[in-house]
PDB file of C-alpha atoms in Angstrom:
ATOM      1  CA  MET L   1     -46.269 -36.059  69.520  1.00 60.00           C
ATOM      2  CA  ASN L   2     -45.069 -37.280  72.928  1.00 66.00           C
ATOM      3  CA  GLN L   3     -47.251 -37.530  76.009  1.00 66.00           C
ATOM      4  CA  SER L   4     -46.033 -34.272  77.568  1.00 69.00           C
ATOM      5  CA  LYS L   5     -46.858 -32.204  74.488  1.00 71.00           C
ATOM      6  CA  LEU L   6     -50.207 -33.966  74.076  1.00 70.00           C
ATOM      7  CA  HIS L   7     -50.962 -33.301  77.738  1.00 63.00           C
ATOM      8  CA  ARG L   8     -50.182 -29.584  77.358  1.00 72.00           C
ATOM      9  CA  LEU L   9     -52.273 -29.325  74.184  1.00 74.00           C
ATOM     10  CA  LEU L  10     -55.220 -31.085  75.760  1.00 71.00           C
ATOM     11  CA  GLY L  11     -54.839 -28.862  78.827  1.00 71.00           C
ATOM     12  CA  LEU L  12     -55.146 -25.749  76.642  1.00 73.00           C
ATOM     13  CA  ILE L  13     -58.212 -27.176  74.895  1.00 72.00           C
ATOM     14  CA  MET L  14     -59.850 -28.057  78.210  1.00 75.00           C
ATOM     15  CA  MET L  15     -58.948 -24.756  79.876  1.00 77.00           C
ATOM     16  CA  LEU L  16     -62.264 -23.045  79.038  1.00 81.00           C
ATOM     17  CA  PRO L  17     -64.522 -25.934  80.184  1.00 79.00           C
ATOM     18  CA  LEU L  18     -62.447 -26.357  83.362  1.00 80.00           C
ATOM     19  CA  LEU L  19     -62.694 -22.672  84.200  1.00 82.00           C
ATOM     20  CA  ALA L  20     -66.446 -22.805  83.542  1.00 79.00           C
ATOM     21  CA  TRP L  21     -66.844 -25.875  85.761  1.00 82.00           C
ATOM     22  CA  ALA L  22     -64.819 -24.307  88.571  1.00 82.00           C
ATOM     23  CA  ALA L  23     -66.584 -20.924  88.486  1.00 81.00           C
ATOM     24  CA  THR L  24     -70.104 -22.327  88.243  1.00 80.00           C
ATOM     25  CA  GLY L  25     -69.283 -25.050  90.767  1.00 80.00           C
ATOM     26  CA  VAL L  26     -68.579 -22.366  93.380  1.00 80.00           C
ATOM     27  CA  ILE L  27     -71.977 -20.823  92.665  1.00 78.00           C
ATOM     28  CA  PHE L  28     -73.756 -24.159  92.994  1.00 79.00           C
ATOM     29  CA  LEU L  29     -72.010 -24.892  96.298  1.00 82.00           C
ATOM     30  CA  THR L  30     -72.705 -21.520  97.909  1.00 77.00           C
ATOM     31  CA  LYS L  31     -76.168 -21.061  96.302  1.00 79.00           C
ATOM     32  CA  PRO L  32     -76.389 -17.257  96.592  1.00 74.00           C
ATOM     33  CA  ASP L  33     -79.950 -15.924  96.220  1.00 77.00           C
ATOM     34  CA  TYR L  34     -81.337 -19.424  95.654  1.00 85.00           C
ATOM     35  CA  ASP L  35     -83.976 -18.951  98.362  1.00 86.00           C
ATOM     36  CA  GLN L  36     -85.315 -15.836  96.665  1.00 88.00           C
ATOM     37  CA  ALA L  37     -85.029 -17.210  93.125  1.00 90.00           C
ATOM     38  CA  TYR L  38     -86.979 -20.378  93.913  1.00 91.00           C
ATOM     39  CA  GLU L  39     -89.224 -18.974  96.619  1.00 94.00           C
ATOM     40  CA  ARG L  40     -92.699 -20.457  96.687  1.00 93.00           C
ATOM     41  CA  LEU L  41     -95.334 -17.770  96.242  1.00 95.00           C
ATOM     42  CA  PRO L  42     -98.696 -19.049  97.494  1.00 95.00           C
ATOM     43  CA  VAL L  43    -102.083 -17.547  96.808  1.00 96.00           C
ATOM     44  CA  LYS L  44    -103.178 -15.707  99.970  1.00 95.00           C
ATOM     45  CA  THR L  45    -106.124 -17.469 101.597  1.00 95.00           C
ATOM     46  CA  TYR L  46    -108.591 -16.384 104.270  1.00 94.00           C
ATOM     47  CA  PRO L  47    -110.713 -18.165 106.887  1.00 91.00           C
ATOM     48  CA  MET L  48    -114.112 -19.430 105.795  1.00 85.00           C
ATOM     49  CA  GLU L  49    -116.959 -17.101 106.778  1.00 78.00           C
ATOM     50  CA  SER L  50    -119.553 -19.856 106.898  1.00 76.00           C
ATOM     51  CA  LYS L  51    -120.005 -23.551 106.246  1.00 76.00           C
ATOM     52  CA  VAL L  52    -120.303 -24.596 102.614  1.00 73.00           C
ATOM     53  CA  GLN L  53    -122.201 -27.731 101.628  1.00 73.00           C
ATOM     54  CA  PHE L  54    -122.116 -29.366  98.213  1.00 72.00           C
ATOM     55  CA  ILE L  55    -122.451 -32.808  96.651  1.00 74.00           C
ATOM     56  CA  PRO L  56    -119.104 -34.045  95.279  1.00 77.00           C
ATOM     57  CA  GLY L  57    -118.903 -35.204  91.685  1.00 75.00           C
ATOM     58  CA  GLU L  58    -118.771 -38.966  91.106  1.00 73.00           C
ATOM     59  CA  LYS L  59    -115.310 -38.865  89.512  1.00 80.00           C
ATOM     60  CA  TRP L  60    -113.726 -36.462  91.973  1.00 85.00           C
ATOM     61  CA  GLN L  61    -110.799 -38.055  93.797  1.00 88.00           C
ATOM     62  CA  GLU L  62    -109.727 -35.116  95.949  1.00 89.00           C
ATOM     63  CA  ILE L  63    -111.389 -31.854  96.957  1.00 88.00           C
ATOM     64  CA  LYS L  64    -110.016 -28.550  98.196  1.00 90.00           C
ATOM     65  CA  LEU L  65    -112.152 -25.620  99.240  1.00 90.00           C
ATOM     66  CA  VAL L  66    -110.335 -22.336  99.861  1.00 92.00           C
ATOM     67  CA  ARG L  67    -111.226 -18.663 100.104  1.00 94.00           C
ATOM     68  CA  SER L  68    -109.154 -15.953  98.463  1.00 95.00           C
ATOM     69  CA  VAL L  69    -109.645 -12.264  97.819  1.00 95.00           C
ATOM     70  CA  LEU L  70    -111.931 -13.326  94.958  1.00 95.00           C
ATOM     71  CA  GLY L  71    -114.148 -15.497  97.156  1.00 92.00           C
ATOM     72  CA  LEU L  72    -114.586 -19.266  97.347  1.00 91.00           C
ATOM     73  CA  HIS L  73    -112.687 -21.696  95.110  1.00 93.00           C
ATOM     74  CA  LEU L  74    -113.640 -25.345  94.761  1.00 92.00           C
ATOM     75  CA  LEU L  75    -110.740 -27.412  93.422  1.00 94.00           C
ATOM     76  CA  ALA L  76    -111.507 -31.017  92.508  1.00 93.00           C
ATOM     77  CA  LYS L  77    -109.129 -33.648  91.172  1.00 90.00           C
ATOM     78  CA  ASN L  78    -110.045 -36.341  88.669  1.00 87.00           C
ATOM     79  CA  ASN L  79    -107.972 -38.549  86.357  1.00 87.00           C
ATOM     80  CA  GLU L  80    -106.912 -35.479  84.375  1.00 86.00           C
ATOM     81  CA  GLY L  81    -105.723 -33.509  87.406  1.00 90.00           C
ATOM     82  CA  PHE L  82    -107.187 -30.580  89.319  1.00 93.00           C
ATOM     83  CA  ARG L  83    -109.839 -28.304  87.921  1.00 93.00           C
ATOM     84  CA  GLN L  84    -111.706 -25.409  89.467  1.00 93.00           C
ATOM     85  CA  TYR L  85    -115.498 -25.589  89.835  1.00 90.00           C
ATOM     86  CA  ASP L  86    -118.282 -23.318  90.985  1.00 87.00           C
ATOM     87  CA  PRO L  87    -119.104 -24.339  94.594  1.00 82.00           C
ATOM     88  CA  VAL L  88    -122.829 -23.889  93.977  1.00 81.00           C
ATOM     89  CA  THR L  89    -123.442 -25.319  90.504  1.00 84.00           C
ATOM     90  CA  ARG L  90    -120.447 -27.725  90.450  1.00 83.00           C
ATOM     91  CA  LEU L  91    -119.862 -26.631  86.860  1.00 87.00           C
ATOM     92  CA  PRO L  92    -116.365 -25.684  85.688  1.00 90.00           C
ATOM     93  CA  ALA L  93    -115.553 -22.204  86.938  1.00 92.00           C
ATOM     94  CA  ALA L  94    -115.260 -19.441  84.376  1.00 92.00           C
ATOM     95  CA  ALA L  95    -111.783 -18.165  83.577  1.00 93.00           C
ATOM     96  CA  PRO L  96    -110.880 -15.092  85.636  1.00 95.00           C
ATOM     97  CA  THR L  97    -110.876 -11.617  84.140  1.00 96.00           C
ATOM     98  CA  THR L  98    -107.746  -9.502  83.936  1.00 96.00           C
ATOM     99  CA  GLN L  99    -108.916  -7.541  86.974  1.00 96.00           C
ATOM    100  CA  GLN L 100    -109.418 -10.758  88.957  1.00 97.00           C
ATOM    101  CA  VAL L 101    -105.979 -12.089  88.004  1.00 97.00           C
ATOM    102  CA  SER L 102    -104.460  -8.766  89.050  1.00 97.00           C
ATOM    103  CA  ALA L 103    -106.329  -8.813  92.377  1.00 97.00           C
ATOM    104  CA  LEU L 104    -105.373 -12.428  93.147  1.00 97.00           C
ATOM    105  CA  ILE L 105    -101.686 -12.006  92.309  1.00 97.00           C
ATOM    106  CA  GLY L 106    -101.488  -8.535  93.828  1.00 96.00           C
ATOM    107  CA  ASP L 107    -102.805  -9.877  97.123  1.00 96.00           C
ATOM    108  CA  ALA L 108    -100.050 -12.518  97.169  1.00 96.00           C
ATOM    109  CA  LEU L 109     -97.256  -9.983  96.562  1.00 95.00           C
ATOM    110  CA  HIS L 110     -97.634  -8.541 100.064  1.00 93.00           C
ATOM    111  CA  SER L 111     -95.777 -11.585 101.425  1.00 92.00           C
ATOM    112  CA  ASN L 112     -92.479 -10.197 100.039  1.00 94.00           C
ATOM    113  CA  PRO L 113     -92.904  -6.655  98.666  1.00 94.00           C
ATOM    114  CA  GLU L 114     -89.138  -6.100  98.436  1.00 93.00           C
ATOM    115  CA  ARG L 115     -88.817  -8.877  95.867  1.00 94.00           C
ATOM    116  CA  TYR L 116     -92.105  -8.521  93.995  1.00 95.00           C
ATOM    117  CA  GLY L 117     -92.841  -4.805  94.143  1.00 95.00           C
ATOM    118  CA  THR L 118     -96.126  -3.988  92.456  1.00 96.00           C
ATOM    119  CA  ILE L 119     -97.910  -5.182  89.341  1.00 96.00           C
ATOM    120  CA  GLU L 120     -97.210  -3.069  86.279  1.00 96.00           C
ATOM    121  CA  ARG L 121     -99.318  -4.991  83.770  1.00 96.00           C
ATOM    122  CA  VAL L 122    -101.235  -8.231  83.340  1.00 97.00           C
ATOM    123  CA  ASP L 123    -101.349 -10.308  80.162  1.00 97.00           C
ATOM    124  CA  GLY L 124    -103.734 -13.241  80.414  1.00 95.00           C
ATOM    125  CA  PHE L 125    -102.680 -15.268  83.440  1.00 97.00           C
ATOM    126  CA  THR L 126     -99.271 -13.582  83.704  1.00 97.00           C
ATOM    127  CA  ALA L 127     -98.384 -10.503  85.742  1.00 97.00           C
ATOM    128  CA  TYR L 128     -95.250  -8.388  85.234  1.00 97.00           C
ATOM    129  CA  THR L 129     -93.987  -6.588  88.320  1.00 97.00           C
ATOM    130  CA  SER L 130     -91.975  -3.435  88.941  1.00 96.00           C
ATOM    131  CA  THR L 131     -88.976  -5.513  90.122  1.00 95.00           C
ATOM    132  CA  GLY L 132     -88.806  -7.583  86.942  1.00 94.00           C
ATOM    133  CA  VAL L 133     -90.360 -10.708  88.431  1.00 96.00           C
ATOM    134  CA  VAL L 134     -92.891 -12.472  86.191  1.00 97.00           C
ATOM    135  CA  ILE L 135     -95.711 -14.290  87.988  1.00 97.00           C
ATOM    136  CA  THR L 136     -97.993 -16.810  86.312  1.00 97.00           C
ATOM    137  CA  LEU L 137    -101.299 -18.062  87.681  1.00 97.00           C
ATOM    138  CA  ASN L 138    -102.418 -21.657  87.230  1.00 97.00           C
ATOM    139  CA  TRP L 139    -106.160 -21.224  87.574  1.00 96.00           C
ATOM    140  CA  ASN L 140    -106.976 -24.943  87.777  1.00 94.00           C
ATOM    141  CA  THR L 141    -104.676 -25.531  90.767  1.00 94.00           C
ATOM    142  CA  LEU L 142    -104.940 -21.979  92.123  1.00 95.00           C
ATOM    143  CA  SER L 143    -101.153 -21.749  92.360  1.00 96.00           C
ATOM    144  CA  LEU L 144     -98.544 -19.172  91.379  1.00 97.00           C
ATOM    145  CA  ASN L 145     -95.147 -19.514  89.752  1.00 97.00           C
ATOM    146  CA  GLN L 146     -92.661 -16.659  90.078  1.00 97.00           C
ATOM    147  CA  ARG L 147     -89.594 -16.191  87.882  1.00 95.00           C
ATOM    148  CA  GLY L 148     -87.099 -13.348  88.253  1.00 93.00           C
ATOM    149  CA  ARG L 149     -83.801 -12.337  86.693  1.00 91.00           C
ATOM    150  CA  ASP L 150     -81.916 -14.212  89.416  1.00 90.00           C
ATOM    151  CA  ARG L 151     -83.426 -17.521  88.307  1.00 91.00           C
ATOM    152  CA  GLU L 152     -82.532 -16.764  84.704  1.00 89.00           C
ATOM    153  CA  VAL L 153     -78.913 -16.157  85.770  1.00 88.00           C
ATOM    154  CA  ILE L 154     -78.840 -19.419  87.745  1.00 88.00           C
ATOM    155  CA  GLU L 155     -80.237 -21.388  84.822  1.00 87.00           C
ATOM    156  CA  THR L 156     -77.717 -19.756  82.468  1.00 87.00           C
ATOM    157  CA  LEU L 157     -74.919 -20.847  84.822  1.00 86.00           C
ATOM    158  CA  TYR L 158     -76.425 -24.336  84.836  1.00 83.00           C
ATOM    159  CA  HIS L 159     -76.229 -24.451  81.031  1.00 85.00           C
ATOM    160  CA  ILE L 160     -72.631 -23.227  81.123  1.00 82.00           C
ATOM    161  CA  HIS L 161     -71.661 -25.813  83.752  1.00 82.00           C
ATOM    162  CA  TYR L 162     -73.075 -28.715  81.749  1.00 80.00           C
ATOM    163  CA  LEU L 163     -71.658 -27.441  78.432  1.00 80.00           C
ATOM    164  CA  GLN L 164     -75.112 -26.705  77.065  1.00 82.00           C
ATOM    165  CA  TRP L 165     -73.685 -23.863  75.016  1.00 79.00           C
ATOM    166  CA  THR L 166     -75.958 -24.031  71.976  1.00 83.00           C
ATOM    167  CA  GLN L 167     -79.691 -24.164  71.274  1.00 84.00           C
ATOM    168  CA  TRP L 168     -79.408 -27.668  69.795  1.00 88.00           C
ATOM    169  CA  GLU L 169     -79.842 -30.572  72.204  1.00 87.00           C
ATOM    170  CA  GLY L 170     -77.785 -32.979  70.086  1.00 87.00           C
ATOM    171  CA  VAL L 171     -74.853 -30.570  69.909  1.00 83.00           C
ATOM    172  CA  ASN L 172     -75.034 -29.949  73.663  1.00 80.00           C
ATOM    173  CA  LEU L 173     -75.002 -33.697  74.321  1.00 87.00           C
ATOM    174  CA  ALA L 174     -71.945 -34.081  72.099  1.00 85.00           C
ATOM    175  CA  LEU L 175     -70.181 -31.211  73.902  1.00 79.00           C
ATOM    176  CA  GLY L 176     -70.904 -32.833  77.249  1.00 81.00           C
ATOM    177  CA  ILE L 177     -69.554 -36.206  76.139  1.00 85.00           C
ATOM    178  CA  LEU L 178     -66.456 -34.598  74.572  1.00 83.00           C
ATOM    179  CA  GLY L 179     -65.879 -32.605  77.755  1.00 79.00           C
ATOM    180  CA  LEU L 180     -65.977 -35.739  79.895  1.00 82.00           C
ATOM    181  CA  ILE L 181     -63.698 -37.593  77.472  1.00 83.00           C
ATOM    182  CA  GLY L 182     -61.298 -34.643  77.453  1.00 81.00           C
ATOM    183  CA  LEU L 183     -61.239 -34.462  81.255  1.00 79.00           C
ATOM    184  CA  LEU L 184     -60.636 -38.201  81.594  1.00 83.00           C
ATOM    185  CA  SER L 185     -57.927 -38.127  78.920  1.00 81.00           C
ATOM    186  CA  LEU L 186     -56.247 -35.162  80.583  1.00 76.00           C
ATOM    187  CA  THR L 187     -56.209 -37.004  83.908  1.00 79.00           C
ATOM    188  CA  LEU L 188     -54.869 -40.240  82.434  1.00 79.00           C
ATOM    189  CA  LEU L 189     -52.185 -38.434  80.417  1.00 73.00           C
ATOM    190  CA  GLY L 190     -51.087 -36.514  83.501  1.00 73.00           C
ATOM    191  CA  LEU L 191     -50.892 -39.725  85.521  1.00 73.00           C
ATOM    192  CA  SER L 192     -49.036 -41.517  82.734  1.00 75.00           C
ATOM    193  CA  THR L 193     -46.511 -38.653  82.392  1.00 69.00           C
ATOM    194  CA  TYR L 194     -45.971 -38.584  86.149  1.00 66.00           C
ATOM    195  CA  LEU L 195     -45.354 -42.321  86.304  1.00 67.00           C
ATOM    196  CA  ALA L 196     -43.004 -42.204  83.307  1.00 69.00           C
ATOM    197  CA  ARG L 197     -40.939 -39.462  84.924  1.00 68.00           C
ATOM    198  CA  GLY L 198     -40.855 -41.444  88.150  1.00 63.00           C
ATOM    199  CA  ARG L 199     -39.470 -44.492  86.373  1.00 64.00           C
ATOM    200  CA  SER L 200     -36.866 -42.465  84.469  1.00 62.00           C
ATOM    201  CA  SER L 201     -35.562 -40.787  87.637  1.00 60.00           C
ATOM    202  CA  ALA L 202     -35.413 -44.046  89.606  1.00 56.00           C
TER     203      ALA L 202
END
């Protein structure tokens, strides 16, 4: 098989990955809906009503005291990370009830009601909204993570772009390496064919 035929064959084989790279590359450059998909959703906090005094724990490295719709939250960091404590007893705070999780997340949704809508149900620390966005509460850090269909689409495009087309990491790695080898070979064959034609016509 001569270089021209090999170049055409390799071009046909690489057509699907090249189309995938081009299409997803446009998305990654323009980043439509990225701001909404990766928007930070903070817990809504309120001014302190009065001064709070407490004795810090010996192993606490950092302290945060905030007030939410549920009341005061004492967040202290040690070698294992942040954990929430009772401001009065300094004992680890009890896990919130379903009603408390709903109230805390529901209060945060007012920052962007068009995206988040309203809470339809709560399962543990996770709330499911009327717009399809799933919001998870990290109680120890008092933070929220939101994930909608738009982020799922973006991550699917990411997998397509990097040839992560299967559920097996090893296979995906092999596809990525083969794709790069195919692209490099296609480029070198095209250059070699061009140079050969240039010499023959000279």
